[in-house]
Coordinates of C-alpha atoms in Angstrom, one line a residue:
M866 CA 0.0 0.0 0.0
D867 CA 0.9 3.3 -0.8
T868 CA 1.1 5.4 2.3
Q869 CA 2.1 8.5 0.5
G870 CA -1.2 8.4 -1.4
L871 CA -3.1 8.4 1.8
V872 CA -1.3 11.4 3.2
G873 CA -0.9 13.3 0.0
I874 CA -3.2 15.7 -1.8
V875 CA -4.9 14.6 -4.9
P876 CA -5.9 17.6 -7.0
W877 CA -9.1 16.1 -8.5
T878 CA -10.3 14.8 -5.2
L879 CA -9.6 18.2 -3.6
I880 CA -11.6 20.0 -6.3
A881 CA -14.4 17.5 -6.0
Q882 CA -14.4 17.8 -2.2
L883 CA -14.4 21.7 -2.4
C884 CA -17.3 21.6 -4.9
N885 CA -19.1 19.2 -2.6
L886 CA -18.5 21.5 0.3
F887 CA -19.7 24.6 -1.6
I888 CA -22.8 22.7 -2.8
Q889 CA -23.5 21.5 0.8
L890 CA -23.1 25.1 2.1
W891 CA -25.4 26.5 -0.6
L892 CA -28.0 23.8 0.1
I893 CA -27.7 24.4 3.9
K894 CA -28.0 28.2 3.3
K895 CA -31.0 27.9 1.0
F896 CA -33.0 25.2 2.8
L897 CA -31.9 25.6 6.4
L898 CA -30.4 29.0 7.2
T899 CA -32.8 31.2 5.2
P900 CA -36.0 29.7 6.6
V901 CA -34.6 29.7 10.1
R902 CA -33.6 33.4 9.6
N903 CA -37.0 34.2 8.3
I904 CA -38.7 32.4 11.2
L905 CA -36.4 34.3 13.7
K906 CA -37.1 37.5 11.9
K907 CA -40.8 36.9 12.1
R908 CA -40.5 36.0 15.8
Q909 CA -38.5 39.2 16.4
E910 CA -41.1 41.3 14.6
M911 CA -43.9 39.6 16.6
T912 CA -42.1 40.1 19.9
D913 CA -41.5 43.8 19.0
A914 CA -45.1 44.2 18.1
K915 CA -46.2 42.6 21.4
I916 CA -43.8 44.8 23.3
Q917 CA -45.1 47.8 21.5
E918 CA -48.7 46.8 22.2
A919 CA -47.9 46.2 25.9
E920 CA -46.3 49.7 26.1
Q921 CA -49.3 51.2 24.4
A922 CA -51.6 49.3 26.7
K923 CA -49.5 50.6 29.7
T924 CA -49.8 54.1 28.4
E925 CA -53.5 53.8 28.0
A926 CA -53.8 52.3 31.4
H927 CA -51.9 55.3 32.9
A928 CA -54.2 57.7 31.0
I929 CA -57.3 55.8 32.3
K930 CA -55.9 55.8 35.8
A931 CA -55.2 59.6 35.6
E932 CA -58.7 60.2 34.2
Y933 CA -60.2 58.0 37.0
E934 CA -58.2 59.9 39.7
Q935 CA -59.4 63.2 38.2
N936 CA -63.0 61.9 38.2
M937 CA -62.6 60.8 41.8
L938 CA -61.3 64.2 42.8
A939 CA -64.2 65.9 41.0
A940 CA -66.6 63.6 42.7
K941 CA -65.1 64.3 46.1
E942 CA -65.3 68.0 45.4
K943 CA -68.9 67.8 44.3
A944 CA -69.8 65.7 47.3
N945 CA -68.1 68.3 49.6
E946 CA -70.1 71.0 47.8
I947 CA -73.3 69.1 48.2
L948 CA -72.6 68.5 51.9
A949 CA -71.7 72.2 52.4
S950 CA -74.9 73.2 50.6
A951 CA -77.0 70.8 52.7
Q952 CA -75.4 72.1 55.9
K953 CA -76.1 75.6 54.9
T954 CA -79.7 74.8 54.0
A955 CA -80.1 73.0 57.3
D956 CA -78.6 75.9 59.2
N957 CA -81.0 78.3 57.3
Q958 CA -84.0 76.1 58.0
A959 CA -83.0 75.9 61.7
E960 CA -82.7 79.6 61.9
V961 CA -86.1 80.1 60.2
I962 CA -87.7 77.6 62.6
L963 CA -86.2 79.3 65.6
Q964 CA -87.4 82.7 64.4
E965 CA -90.9 81.3 63.8
A966 CA -90.9 79.7 67.2
N967 CA -89.7 82.9 68.9
Q968 CA -92.4 84.9 67.0
Q969 CA -95.1 82.4 68.0
A970 CA -93.9 82.5 71.6
A971 CA -94.0 86.3 71.6
Q972 CA -97.5 86.2 70.1
L973 CA -98.7 83.7 72.7
K974 CA -97.2 85.8 75.4
A975 CA -98.8 89.0 74.1
K976 CA -102.2 87.2 73.8
A977 CA -101.8 85.7 77.3
E978 CA -101.0 89.2 78.7
R979 CA -104.1 90.7 76.9
E980 CA -106.3 87.9 78.2
I981 CA -104.9 88.4 81.7
A982 CA -105.5 92.2 81.5
Q983 CA -109.1 91.5 80.3
E984 CA -109.7 89.0 83.0
K985 CA -108.2 91.5 85.6
K986 CA -110.5 94.3 84.3
K987 CA -113.5 91.9 84.3
A988 CA -112.6 90.8 87.9
V989 CA -112.2 94.4 89.0
N990 CA -115.5 95.4 87.4
E991 CA -117.3 92.4 89.1
L992 CA -115.7 93.3 92.4
K993 CA -116.7 97.0 91.9
N994 CA -120.3 95.9 91.3
E995 CA -120.3 93.5 94.3
I996 CA -118.6 96.0 96.6
G997 CA -120.9 98.7 95.3
D998 CA -124.0 96.6 96.1
I999 CA -122.5 95.7 99.5
A1000 CA -121.6 99.3 100.2
V1001 CA -125.2 100.5 99.2
E1002 CA -126.7 97.9 101.5
I1003 CA -124.4 98.8 104.4
A1004 CA -125.0 102.5 103.8
G1005 CA -128.7 102.0 103.5
K1006 CA -128.7 100.2 106.8
V1007 CA -126.5 102.7 108.5
I1008 CA -128.4 105.7 107.2
D1009 CA -131.6 103.8 107.4
R1010 CA -132.9 105.6 104.5
E1011 CA -133.1 105.1 100.7
V1012 CA -130.0 106.2 99.0
K1013 CA -130.5 108.0 95.7
E1014 CA -129.0 106.7 92.5
S1015 CA -126.5 109.6 92.2
D1016 CA -125.4 109.1 95.8
H1017 CA -125.1 105.4 95.1
E1018 CA -122.8 106.0 92.1
K1019 CA -120.7 108.5 94.1
L1020 CA -120.3 106.1 97.0
I1021 CA -119.2 103.3 94.6
D1022 CA -116.7 105.5 92.9
D1023 CA -115.2 106.7 96.2
F1024 CA -115.0 103.2 97.5
I1025 CA -113.3 101.9 94.3
L1026 CA -110.9 104.8 94.3
N1027 CA -110.0 104.0 97.9
I1028 CA -109.5 100.3 97.1
G1029 CA -107.5 101.1 94.0
N1030 CA -105.2 103.3 96.0
E1031 CA -104.6 100.7 98.7
S1032 CA -103.7 98.0 96.1

């Protein structure tokens, strides 16, 4: 056996092996690397699109959150306004009710004072009449004569004046 033929370079074999290598590289590139690159490129584009969608969703979520917070602040302000308005209305109504109650109490007091004054006059007039009758009887018995009507009125008035001065 020829050992040198095993170790040596045969030019036609080298060219055939190089052609075989280039054909294999071209086939690998065409049928393996290009589809793999296309798949990786599509995956990268899909991933980028998902990331962009996620960022857009995040931006929208922040916008919605900001709008929600503004709505909540506006609702709180409106609730505070409503409470303040209700408090003011309640205070006004309480003041009106107190004024009406004071007015009614003053009217009741004035009416009671008028009634008391009328009753006092009535009682005084009744007492005048009774005292006048008693005085006429006593005077008639003391004098033992008939007292005239003018004398009778004069005695009553004098008696009433004396009683009025004593009280």
